[in-house]
Every structure is written in structure tokens, then in C-alpha cells.
JSON list of C-alpha atoms in Angstrom, two decimals:
[
{"chain": "I", "resi": 4, "resn": "UNK", "atom": "CA", "xyz": [7.19, 33.39, 16.01]},
{"chain": "I", "resi": 5, "resn": "UNK", "atom": "CA", "xyz": [7.39, 30.09, 17.89]},
{"chain": "I", "resi": 6, "resn": "UNK", "atom": "CA", "xyz": [9.17, 27.20, 16.19]},
{"chain": "I", "resi": 7, "resn": "UNK", "atom": "CA", "xyz": [9.40, 23.43, 16.49]},
{"chain": "I", "resi": 8, "resn": "UNK", "atom": "CA", "xyz": [11.82, 20.82, 15.24]},
{"chain": "I", "resi": 9, "resn": "UNK", "atom": "CA", "xyz": [10.48, 17.51, 14.00]},
{"chain": "I", "resi": 10, "resn": "UNK", "atom": "CA", "xyz": [12.50, 14.58, 12.70]},
{"chain": "I", "resi": 11, "resn": "UNK", "atom": "CA", "xyz": [11.10, 12.22, 10.08]},
{"chain": "I", "resi": 12, "resn": "UNK", "atom": "CA", "xyz": [12.77, 8.82, 10.47]},
{"chain": "I", "resi": 13, "resn": "UNK", "atom": "CA", "xyz": [12.37, 5.76, 8.30]},
{"chain": "I", "resi": 14, "resn": "UNK", "atom": "CA", "xyz": [14.22, 3.00, 6.54]},
{"chain": "I", "resi": 15, "resn": "UNK", "atom": "CA", "xyz": [15.33, 3.58, 2.97]},
{"chain": "I", "resi": 16, "resn": "UNK", "atom": "CA", "xyz": [12.32, 3.56, 0.64]},
{"chain": "I", "resi": 17, "resn": "UNK", "atom": "CA", "xyz": [9.70, 4.01, 3.37]},
{"chain": "I", "resi": 18, "resn": "UNK", "atom": "CA", "xyz": [8.58, 7.41, 2.08]},
{"chain": "I", "resi": 19, "resn": "UNK", "atom": "CA", "xyz": [10.52, 9.99, 4.15]},
{"chain": "I", "resi": 20, "resn": "UNK", "atom": "CA", "xyz": [11.17, 12.33, 1.21]},
{"chain": "I", "resi": 21, "resn": "UNK", "atom": "CA", "xyz": [7.70, 11.94, -0.25]},
{"chain": "I", "resi": 22, "resn": "UNK", "atom": "CA", "xyz": [6.13, 12.75, 3.12]},
{"chain": "I", "resi": 23, "resn": "UNK", "atom": "CA", "xyz": [8.34, 15.81, 3.48]},
{"chain": "I", "resi": 24, "resn": "UNK", "atom": "CA", "xyz": [7.44, 16.93, -0.04]},
{"chain": "I", "resi": 25, "resn": "UNK", "atom": "CA", "xyz": [3.76, 16.69, 0.84]},
{"chain": "I", "resi": 26, "resn": "UNK", "atom": "CA", "xyz": [4.16, 18.78, 4.00]},
{"chain": "I", "resi": 27, "resn": "UNK", "atom": "CA", "xyz": [6.63, 21.43, 2.74]},
{"chain": "I", "resi": 28, "resn": "UNK", "atom": "CA", "xyz": [6.47, 23.33, -0.54]},
{"chain": "I", "resi": 29, "resn": "UNK", "atom": "CA", "xyz": [10.25, 23.72, -0.85]},
{"chain": "I", "resi": 30, "resn": "UNK", "atom": "CA", "xyz": [12.74, 21.17, 0.44]},
{"chain": "I", "resi": 31, "resn": "UNK", "atom": "CA", "xyz": [16.50, 20.85, 0.32]},
{"chain": "I", "resi": 32, "resn": "UNK", "atom": "CA", "xyz": [17.80, 17.39, -0.51]},
{"chain": "I", "resi": 33, "resn": "UNK", "atom": "CA", "xyz": [21.29, 16.08, 0.27]},
{"chain": "I", "resi": 34, "resn": "UNK", "atom": "CA", "xyz": [22.72, 12.56, 0.38]},
{"chain": "I", "resi": 35, "resn": "UNK", "atom": "CA", "xyz": [22.56, 12.50, 4.19]},
{"chain": "I", "resi": 36, "resn": "UNK", "atom": "CA", "xyz": [19.23, 14.26, 4.83]},
{"chain": "I", "resi": 37, "resn": "UNK", "atom": "CA", "xyz": [16.34, 16.28, 3.48]},
{"chain": "I", "resi": 38, "resn": "UNK", "atom": "CA", "xyz": [15.07, 19.51, 5.08]},
{"chain": "I", "resi": 39, "resn": "UNK", "atom": "CA", "xyz": [11.93, 21.57, 4.74]},
{"chain": "I", "resi": 40, "resn": "UNK", "atom": "CA", "xyz": [9.93, 24.01, 6.81]},
{"chain": "I", "resi": 41, "resn": "UNK", "atom": "CA", "xyz": [6.37, 25.23, 6.89]},
{"chain": "I", "resi": 42, "resn": "UNK", "atom": "CA", "xyz": [3.98, 27.07, 9.18]},
{"chain": "I", "resi": 43, "resn": "UNK", "atom": "CA", "xyz": [1.40, 24.98, 11.05]},
{"chain": "I", "resi": 44, "resn": "UNK", "atom": "CA", "xyz": [-1.09, 26.75, 13.35]},
{"chain": "I", "resi": 45, "resn": "UNK", "atom": "CA", "xyz": [1.12, 29.83, 13.41]},
{"chain": "I", "resi": 46, "resn": "UNK", "atom": "CA", "xyz": [4.18, 27.82, 14.45]},
{"chain": "I", "resi": 47, "resn": "UNK", "atom": "CA", "xyz": [7.18, 27.55, 12.13]},
{"chain": "I", "resi": 48, "resn": "UNK", "atom": "CA", "xyz": [8.07, 23.87, 11.95]},
{"chain": "I", "resi": 49, "resn": "UNK", "atom": "CA", "xyz": [11.45, 22.66, 10.75]},
{"chain": "I", "resi": 50, "resn": "UNK", "atom": "CA", "xyz": [11.39, 19.11, 9.38]},
{"chain": "I", "resi": 51, "resn": "UNK", "atom": "CA", "xyz": [14.56, 17.06, 9.08]},
{"chain": "I", "resi": 52, "resn": "UNK", "atom": "CA", "xyz": [14.54, 13.68, 7.35]},
{"chain": "I", "resi": 53, "resn": "UNK", "atom": "CA", "xyz": [17.83, 11.83, 7.68]},
{"chain": "I", "resi": 54, "resn": "UNK", "atom": "CA", "xyz": [18.59, 9.35, 4.94]},
{"chain": "I", "resi": 55, "resn": "UNK", "atom": "CA", "xyz": [17.21, 5.88, 5.57]},
{"chain": "I", "resi": 56, "resn": "UNK", "atom": "CA", "xyz": [20.46, 4.36, 4.35]},
{"chain": "I", "resi": 57, "resn": "UNK", "atom": "CA", "xyz": [22.33, 2.74, 7.21]},
{"chain": "I", "resi": 58, "resn": "UNK", "atom": "CA", "xyz": [25.64, 4.43, 6.32]},
{"chain": "I", "resi": 59, "resn": "UNK", "atom": "CA", "xyz": [24.02, 7.76, 7.34]},
{"chain": "I", "resi": 60, "resn": "UNK", "atom": "CA", "xyz": [22.84, 6.40, 10.69]},
{"chain": "I", "resi": 61, "resn": "UNK", "atom": "CA", "xyz": [25.15, 8.87, 12.46]},
{"chain": "I", "resi": 62, "resn": "UNK", "atom": "CA", "xyz": [22.83, 11.67, 11.29]},
{"chain": "I", "resi": 63, "resn": "UNK", "atom": "CA", "xyz": [20.09, 10.39, 13.61]},
{"chain": "I", "resi": 64, "resn": "UNK", "atom": "CA", "xyz": [22.10, 11.46, 16.66]},
{"chain": "I", "resi": 65, "resn": "UNK", "atom": "CA", "xyz": [23.16, 14.76, 15.09]},
{"chain": "I", "resi": 66, "resn": "UNK", "atom": "CA", "xyz": [19.64, 15.78, 14.02]},
{"chain": "I", "resi": 67, "resn": "UNK", "atom": "CA", "xyz": [17.90, 14.60, 17.18]},
{"chain": "I", "resi": 68, "resn": "UNK", "atom": "CA", "xyz": [19.46, 17.32, 19.35]},
{"chain": "I", "resi": 69, "resn": "UNK", "atom": "CA", "xyz": [16.72, 19.57, 20.79]},
{"chain": "I", "resi": 70, "resn": "UNK", "atom": "CA", "xyz": [14.00, 17.79, 18.83]},
{"chain": "I", "resi": 71, "resn": "UNK", "atom": "CA", "xyz": [10.37, 18.42, 19.75]},
{"chain": "I", "resi": 72, "resn": "UNK", "atom": "CA", "xyz": [8.78, 15.43, 18.03]},
{"chain": "I", "resi": 73, "resn": "UNK", "atom": "CA", "xyz": [9.35, 12.52, 15.69]},
{"chain": "I", "resi": 74, "resn": "UNK", "atom": "CA", "xyz": [7.56, 10.84, 12.84]},
{"chain": "I", "resi": 75, "resn": "UNK", "atom": "CA", "xyz": [8.61, 7.27, 12.09]},
{"chain": "I", "resi": 76, "resn": "UNK", "atom": "CA", "xyz": [7.71, 5.96, 8.65]},
{"chain": "I", "resi": 77, "resn": "UNK", "atom": "CA", "xyz": [7.28, 2.23, 8.20]},
{"chain": "I", "resi": 78, "resn": "UNK", "atom": "CA", "xyz": [6.66, 0.67, 4.81]},
{"chain": "I", "resi": 79, "resn": "UNK", "atom": "CA", "xyz": [3.41, -1.23, 5.37]},
{"chain": "I", "resi": 80, "resn": "UNK", "atom": "CA", "xyz": [4.23, -3.66, 2.53]},
{"chain": "I", "resi": 81, "resn": "UNK", "atom": "CA", "xyz": [7.38, -4.84, 4.31]},
{"chain": "I", "resi": 82, "resn": "UNK", "atom": "CA", "xyz": [6.30, -4.70, 7.93]},
{"chain": "I", "resi": 83, "resn": "UNK", "atom": "CA", "xyz": [8.80, -4.01, 10.67]},
{"chain": "I", "resi": 84, "resn": "UNK", "atom": "CA", "xyz": [12.41, -4.44, 9.55]},
{"chain": "I", "resi": 85, "resn": "UNK", "atom": "CA", "xyz": [15.48, -4.73, 11.74]},
{"chain": "I", "resi": 86, "resn": "UNK", "atom": "CA", "xyz": [16.38, -1.13, 10.85]},
{"chain": "I", "resi": 87, "resn": "UNK", "atom": "CA", "xyz": [12.84, 0.02, 11.83]},
{"chain": "I", "resi": 88, "resn": "UNK", "atom": "CA", "xyz": [13.33, -1.60, 15.25]},
{"chain": "I", "resi": 89, "resn": "UNK", "atom": "CA", "xyz": [16.64, 0.27, 15.66]},
{"chain": "I", "resi": 90, "resn": "UNK", "atom": "CA", "xyz": [14.88, 3.55, 14.82]},
{"chain": "I", "resi": 91, "resn": "UNK", "atom": "CA", "xyz": [12.00, 2.82, 17.22]},
{"chain": "I", "resi": 92, "resn": "UNK", "atom": "CA", "xyz": [14.39, 2.02, 20.05]},
{"chain": "I", "resi": 93, "resn": "UNK", "atom": "CA", "xyz": [16.52, 5.11, 19.30]},
{"chain": "I", "resi": 94, "resn": "UNK", "atom": "CA", "xyz": [13.47, 7.39, 19.47]},
{"chain": "I", "resi": 95, "resn": "UNK", "atom": "CA", "xyz": [12.21, 5.75, 22.68]},
{"chain": "I", "resi": 96, "resn": "UNK", "atom": "CA", "xyz": [15.56, 6.63, 24.32]},
{"chain": "I", "resi": 97, "resn": "UNK", "atom": "CA", "xyz": [15.08, 10.30, 23.34]},
{"chain": "I", "resi": 98, "resn": "UNK", "atom": "CA", "xyz": [11.73, 10.44, 25.16]},
{"chain": "I", "resi": 99, "resn": "UNK", "atom": "CA", "xyz": [10.06, 12.79, 22.67]},
{"chain": "I", "resi": 100, "resn": "UNK", "atom": "CA", "xyz": [6.51, 12.70, 21.36]},
{"chain": "I", "resi": 101, "resn": "UNK", "atom": "CA", "xyz": [6.26, 10.37, 18.38]},
{"chain": "I", "resi": 102, "resn": "UNK", "atom": "CA", "xyz": [3.88, 8.91, 15.85]},
{"chain": "I", "resi": 103, "resn": "UNK", "atom": "CA", "xyz": [4.24, 6.13, 13.33]},
{"chain": "I", "resi": 104, "resn": "UNK", "atom": "CA", "xyz": [3.13, 6.67, 9.75]},
{"chain": "I", "resi": 105, "resn": "UNK", "atom": "CA", "xyz": [2.30, 3.21, 8.40]},
{"chain": "I", "resi": 106, "resn": "UNK", "atom": "CA", "xyz": [2.96, 4.27, 4.84]},
{"chain": "I", "resi": 107, "resn": "UNK", "atom": "CA", "xyz": [2.07, 2.79, 1.43]},
{"chain": "I", "resi": 108, "resn": "UNK", "atom": "CA", "xyz": [-1.38, 1.65, 2.54]},
{"chain": "I", "resi": 109, "resn": "UNK", "atom": "CA", "xyz": [-2.45, 1.67, -1.11]},
{"chain": "I", "resi": 110, "resn": "UNK", "atom": "CA", "xyz": [-0.02, -1.19, -1.81]},
{"chain": "I", "resi": 111, "resn": "UNK", "atom": "CA", "xyz": [-0.99, -3.52, 1.03]},
{"chain": "I", "resi": 112, "resn": "UNK", "atom": "CA", "xyz": [-0.36, -3.88, 4.70]},
{"chain": "I", "resi": 113, "resn": "UNK", "atom": "CA", "xyz": [1.29, -6.40, 6.96]},
{"chain": "I", "resi": 114, "resn": "UNK", "atom": "CA", "xyz": [0.54, -6.56, 10.66]},
{"chain": "I", "resi": 115, "resn": "UNK", "atom": "CA", "xyz": [3.09, -4.27, 12.35]},
{"chain": "I", "resi": 116, "resn": "UNK", "atom": "CA", "xyz": [2.69, -5.99, 15.74]},
{"chain": "I", "resi": 117, "resn": "UNK", "atom": "CA", "xyz": [4.21, -3.08, 17.68]},
{"chain": "I", "resi": 118, "resn": "UNK", "atom": "CA", "xyz": [1.62, -2.53, 20.39]},
{"chain": "I", "resi": 119, "resn": "UNK", "atom": "CA", "xyz": [4.31, -2.84, 23.06]},
{"chain": "I", "resi": 120, "resn": "UNK", "atom": "CA", "xyz": [5.84, 0.45, 21.88]},
{"chain": "I", "resi": 121, "resn": "UNK", "atom": "CA", "xyz": [2.64, 2.35, 22.76]},
{"chain": "I", "resi": 122, "resn": "UNK", "atom": "CA", "xyz": [3.01, 4.78, 19.82]},
{"chain": "I", "resi": 123, "resn": "UNK", "atom": "CA", "xyz": [0.03, 6.05, 17.81]},
{"chain": "I", "resi": 124, "resn": "UNK", "atom": "CA", "xyz": [0.00, 4.40, 14.37]},
{"chain": "I", "resi": 125, "resn": "UNK", "atom": "CA", "xyz": [-1.51, 6.43, 11.50]},
{"chain": "I", "resi": 126, "resn": "UNK", "atom": "CA", "xyz": [-2.16, 4.71, 8.15]},
{"chain": "I", "resi": 127, "resn": "UNK", "atom": "CA", "xyz": [-0.76, 6.94, 5.41]},
{"chain": "I", "resi": 128, "resn": "UNK", "atom": "CA", "xyz": [-0.22, 7.20, 1.66]},
{"chain": "I", "resi": 129, "resn": "UNK", "atom": "CA", "xyz": [2.50, 9.82, 1.26]},
{"chain": "I", "resi": 130, "resn": "UNK", "atom": "CA", "xyz": [2.03, 10.11, -2.53]},
{"chain": "I", "resi": 131, "resn": "UNK", "atom": "CA", "xyz": [-1.54, 11.40, -2.05]},
{"chain": "I", "resi": 132, "resn": "UNK", "atom": "CA", "xyz": [-1.20, 12.86, 1.44]},
{"chain": "I", "resi": 133, "resn": "UNK", "atom": "CA", "xyz": [-3.77, 10.46, 2.89]},
{"chain": "I", "resi": 134, "resn": "UNK", "atom": "CA", "xyz": [-3.42, 10.40, 6.71]},
{"chain": "I", "resi": 135, "resn": "UNK", "atom": "CA", "xyz": [-0.56, 12.90, 6.92]},
{"chain": "I", "resi": 136, "resn": "UNK", "atom": "CA", "xyz": [-2.74, 15.71, 8.29]},
{"chain": "I", "resi": 137, "resn": "UNK", "atom": "CA", "xyz": [-4.21, 13.37, 10.92]},
{"chain": "I", "resi": 138, "resn": "UNK", "atom": "CA", "xyz": [-0.70, 12.24, 11.85]},
{"chain": "I", "resi": 139, "resn": "UNK", "atom": "CA", "xyz": [0.54, 15.82, 12.25]},
{"chain": "I", "resi": 140, "resn": "UNK", "atom": "CA", "xyz": [-2.48, 16.69, 14.41]},
{"chain": "I", "resi": 141, "resn": "UNK", "atom": "CA", "xyz": [-1.81, 13.64, 16.60]},
{"chain": "I", "resi": 142, "resn": "UNK", "atom": "CA", "xyz": [1.87, 14.57, 16.93]},
{"chain": "I", "resi": 143, "resn": "UNK", "atom": "CA", "xyz": [1.07, 18.20, 17.79]},
{"chain": "I", "resi": 144, "resn": "UNK", "atom": "CA", "xyz": [-1.40, 17.05, 20.44]},
{"chain": "I", "resi": 145, "resn": "UNK", "atom": "CA", "xyz": [1.30, 14.81, 21.95]},
{"chain": "I", "resi": 146, "resn": "UNK", "atom": "CA", "xyz": [3.63, 17.84, 21.89]},
{"chain": "I", "resi": 147, "resn": "UNK", "atom": "CA", "xyz": [0.94, 19.69, 23.91]},
{"chain": "I", "resi": 148, "resn": "UNK", "atom": "CA", "xyz": [0.23, 22.12, 21.09]},
{"chain": "I", "resi": 149, "resn": "UNK", "atom": "CA", "xyz": [-3.38, 23.07, 20.49]},
{"chain": "I", "resi": 150, "resn": "UNK", "atom": "CA", "xyz": [-4.58, 21.90, 17.11]},
{"chain": "I", "resi": 151, "resn": "UNK", "atom": "CA", "xyz": [-7.88, 21.31, 15.43]},
{"chain": "I", "resi": 152, "resn": "UNK", "atom": "CA", "xyz": [-8.73, 19.67, 12.15]},
{"chain": "I", "resi": 153, "resn": "UNK", "atom": "CA", "xyz": [-10.11, 23.00, 10.98]},
{"chain": "I", "resi": 154, "resn": "UNK", "atom": "CA", "xyz": [-7.19, 25.31, 11.68]},
{"chain": "I", "resi": 155, "resn": "UNK", "atom": "CA", "xyz": [-4.27, 23.03, 10.85]},
{"chain": "I", "resi": 156, "resn": "UNK", "atom": "CA", "xyz": [-3.26, 24.37, 7.46]},
{"chain": "I", "resi": 157, "resn": "UNK", "atom": "CA", "xyz": [-0.20, 23.11, 5.66]},
{"chain": "I", "resi": 158, "resn": "UNK", "atom": "CA", "xyz": [1.42, 26.12, 3.97]},
{"chain": "I", "resi": 159, "resn": "UNK", "atom": "CA", "xyz": [4.87, 27.07, 2.78]}
]
């Protein structure tokens, strides 16, 4: 079976763990990162979500080795923070397919003003799963994996 490695980045409180919980039935949580896996379109996908706390920033480099794609969560109620900019620049340096989940849409949204990054932005609500499927499809398409709305099934 083919496999992929995707990193879920985001500042503390942006919804990394909640997004991972929506995608994967069983996850492992530690202070420095969360991990889960699932099968999407017949491909086993390993998801790693490093802690959004700055003291665990070193995990970004460790987990980004051999990564196939990245999801960046931004809390739409806060807009872009300094830490979000660091994450965006870090991912740009890695030159991997990426999408932004503009999370917490149910609580309001500030203008992200990040057009210059040229990254697809998907409005999401991690607690309900709104937008997550669309975001995964977009990411898989950027990773040159064939996906359709019909056959992308999130399963444990």
C-alpha cells in the first residue's frame, strides 16, 4: 500500500488537534505532537501535528523530513499572527504542496491578507468537519494524487 506523510501546522489554539481528531479515528497525543493515520483513496496517510507552542518549534524541522504535504491552520478570529508567519515561511522553504485551513469560521473571520503566499485557503470549522474534506481534496490534487469528491472517504 502506498503511503503519504502530511504535517498539520498551526499556532497554539488554532485547531490542530481537533482537525486531526476529525480526520483520524485514533490519535496519539503527546506534549510535543499529535499523530494519527487513516486511509484516503486507498493511500495510507500519516498525519503529524506538532504542538503550536513555540517551545516545541524544533519539532517542525524534525517532522518535516520527507513530508509530502502540509496543512496550515490559522485561527480566523485572530487573523495572521507572528507565529503563523513563521510557519508559512518555514513551509515555503520546504517547497511542498500546502493548503491553509482558515479555521473557526463559525466564530468570525478577519481578513487574512495572505494572497502573496499563493496558497489555497479553505474556510473550515474543525469541530464539525466543515471544509476539511474539501481541503484534503485540494491538498491531494496539489500532491498530484487523483481524488474526487465521491471517492475520498475518511476512514480509520
